């Protein structure tokens, strides 16, 4: 009690509990403590008090320092990889209605008592991948609703009475710790526990485990995988409810369960135990056993009591090679014949060959047979499975098979699934699968198959799924796929297909899923997908598609998911396409265009035309993406837009201000990691239904009310890892984020400021931004009266002196001006690229220095720079000694770093001397969107008049006159059609 009062005092000192509430709680506790001994203080009293403490948190806003709420469900909170050491502080601000809490991968070492008392609604708690060594008594007290608890991969060595209060826990995961001992009453409070995992620990004493779990009335699944248990307990015990027991990868020397009554156990896994043959086997206390895994455990099968395994339906005898290398098939056959209802046999890694399989098939009537990873299995061609007509599923993967004939499965007319993946098939003989007229699933992935022979697959009319991923297939045509009229899923990922021809899939009328990702597709002909009227999903990711033929998706009227990510699709103009690529996809709901190799760059105006049903659009991970105002006009049903990771060097994502006005149904918008520096007010005002808005990992400095205007449905706003400044511009956002109860802002309390004198945005004192209007009016009126009186006195007393001083000041300024005029060496410094050098000397120099009056003196790089001086210093001196700076702009000029430097230095001179010294000459017309990445040019063009080099020869004299007049600060009165003035 004293410890608890001390913690209350600490909380009050940290202002987490109001003073009046603290006084009430303290007095109440003192009175109750006086009435009873500490040993009689009921836990219920503490629990009631702690519940009272948790109530204020229900009204807290939710933006936390170490945690974040799931954007689609505020009841789920994640605190993953946040270097949390003090757990109580980290979760102190989490609201009490939280049902799922994930604290994975932190640096937690201790769980103190009563850690989670404020989170009584928790049903799922995950603490895996920490450094937890100690769990305090009552650490989970108050979590009466918890059903799932994970403590995987920590440093726990022993389990004590730490689970008090978890009366509804159903799953407990304690795997990958260092547990050697469990207190016999550790699990006693867990009366509803069904699943407990203690795998990958250091447990040696099986008796200790049984003692701890024997009082769990609901326990069904017990996992002791990878411990150090040598022998089973021989003290009579009973676990009535247990149905699954795993003792895999221990060091068992016996399988004697005679003292352990498990009347309802259905699955027993004792695989990978020991390095010697186990002789002592007793399973008579397992009457309902249906699944037995002996893989890798060397058991004397003759000692295996078949009479006690009459309910067995599944058995794993994999990796049973004895010292003589091969398993005695006679013994196996004898065992199988005494298991009348056995349905599934796993017989991997046993060195079985074709003859051994044929012998084995005469011993049993199975429904499922797994013969994978048998390296001696090279061919099948002699009716090996004739004695298994009821077989429905067969696995032959990861063998060394290179040949099969139709005689192999001539009797397998009931076979539904066949796995031949990871073998060495290059081709198949004609009619290789013709007897399998009921086959529905065929897996041939990771074989060196180069082509599909339609005769080899003749007869597979019932096939629904065909997997040919990771083969060497180069081409496919409509005839190679003709044998599969009922196919629903075709997997061709990771092949070498380069082209899809006209009507390649026309015979696959029922196909629903087509996977063609990770090939080398560079061209798809018109109507290649014709006939796929039922196709639901098409995956073309990770190819080298650069464009689309007309009507490329013709016939896919029911397609809902299209993945075109990581190709080479790119456009250089926003002009309307004659035939939009998606015009026929009326039912498409999800489109993925992420990660194009060179970036989409510019999205044409009509690119998305026809996608009226589209709900999810992914455009992220493109180095460049330019989106104007009309591209989204047809996407009236879009609910999710993802444009993340488009940053390339210093370029940022360009979004038109009216881009979102048509997206009335948009609910999720991700604009993360795009180098965005500012938001245009009202840009998102049309998104009234937006619920999730993420601007994470950008360079935003200010968020104000105009940016979030009209976002009435907003529930989640993420601006984590931006560069918000702690100044008066962000006062609205600070107050809004703290006081709003409807919008979650992840990690709000950890937003740091760029200024070194302020710790975080929330700690910023906004009092400096507030002022009293009355005081301001008083001081303004007082100052106005005072100034009026002073000027009146000046007017009467020293008017003449003022005029004299004014003339003196004017004379000084004019003298300084003329002096500065004489200091210039050149009339203009010319900034140009080497590509435009010929035009400068033939046109500009000839016009200004040699032809026409008055002549001007120009400063040119190669002619006037001083040899031996640093180039940066030469440029700076040239600009400082020139009256003007002539910038000869072309497409090459925009990409020159030296030209960019010259413009920056000229702009600095303009800023400090308050003189307009820059003159822009455009040699060619450059679209505005190409200037969007060059902020300084765009600003100059938007506020200055610039001169364009005319194409017509008779207009060039007027061009020269305009340049001379610009140098002399004069203007020409005549109109010039070639002069472009930015609005």
PDB file of N, CA and C in Angstrom, residues 269 322 383 627 667 680 790 843 930:
ATOM      1  N   UNK A 269       3.172 -34.970 -32.014  1.00  0.00           N
ATOM      2  CA  UNK A 269       4.367 -34.720 -32.825  1.00  0.00           C
ATOM      3  C   UNK A 269       5.606 -34.991 -31.973  1.00  0.00           C
ATOM      4  N   UNK A 322      17.925 -45.901 -41.689  1.00  0.00           N
ATOM      5  CA  UNK A 322      18.741 -46.530 -40.657  1.00  0.00           C
ATOM      6  C   UNK A 322      20.191 -46.574 -41.102  1.00  0.00           C
ATOM      7  N   UNK A 383       3.513 -47.909 -64.008  1.00  0.00           N
ATOM      8  CA  UNK A 383       2.300 -48.174 -63.221  1.00  0.00           C
ATOM      9  C   UNK A 383       2.588 -48.300 -61.737  1.00  0.00           C
ATOM     10  N   UNK A 627       1.242  15.740 -61.937  1.00  0.00           N
ATOM     11  CA  UNK A 627      -0.206  15.555 -62.005  1.00  0.00           C
ATOM     12  C   UNK A 627      -0.884  16.905 -62.147  1.00  0.00           C
ATOM     13  N   UNK A 667     -11.211   8.356 -49.356  1.00  0.00           N
ATOM     14  CA  UNK A 667     -11.146   8.138 -47.910  1.00  0.00           C
ATOM     15  C   UNK A 667      -9.722   8.044 -47.397  1.00  0.00           C
ATOM     16  N   UNK A 680      -0.576  24.206 -50.577  1.00  0.00           N
ATOM     17  CA  UNK A 680      -1.379  25.327 -51.044  1.00  0.00           C
ATOM     18  C   UNK A 680      -2.689  25.368 -50.274  1.00  0.00           C
ATOM     19  N   UNK A 790       4.449  66.162 -31.501  1.00  0.00           N
ATOM     20  CA  UNK A 790       5.868  66.380 -31.825  1.00  0.00           C
ATOM     21  C   UNK A 790       6.018  67.024 -33.192  1.00  0.00           C
ATOM     22  N   UNK A 843      25.261  36.494 -82.464  1.00  0.00           N
ATOM     23  CA  UNK A 843      24.075  37.340 -82.411  1.00  0.00           C
ATOM     24  C   UNK A 843      24.169  38.408 -81.324  1.00  0.00           C
ATOM     25  N   UNK A 930       8.153  22.115 -66.924  1.00  0.00           N
ATOM     26  CA  UNK A 930       9.584  21.795 -66.850  1.00  0.00           C
ATOM     27  C   UNK A 930      10.330  22.754 -65.942  1.00  0.00           C
TER      28      UNK A 930
END
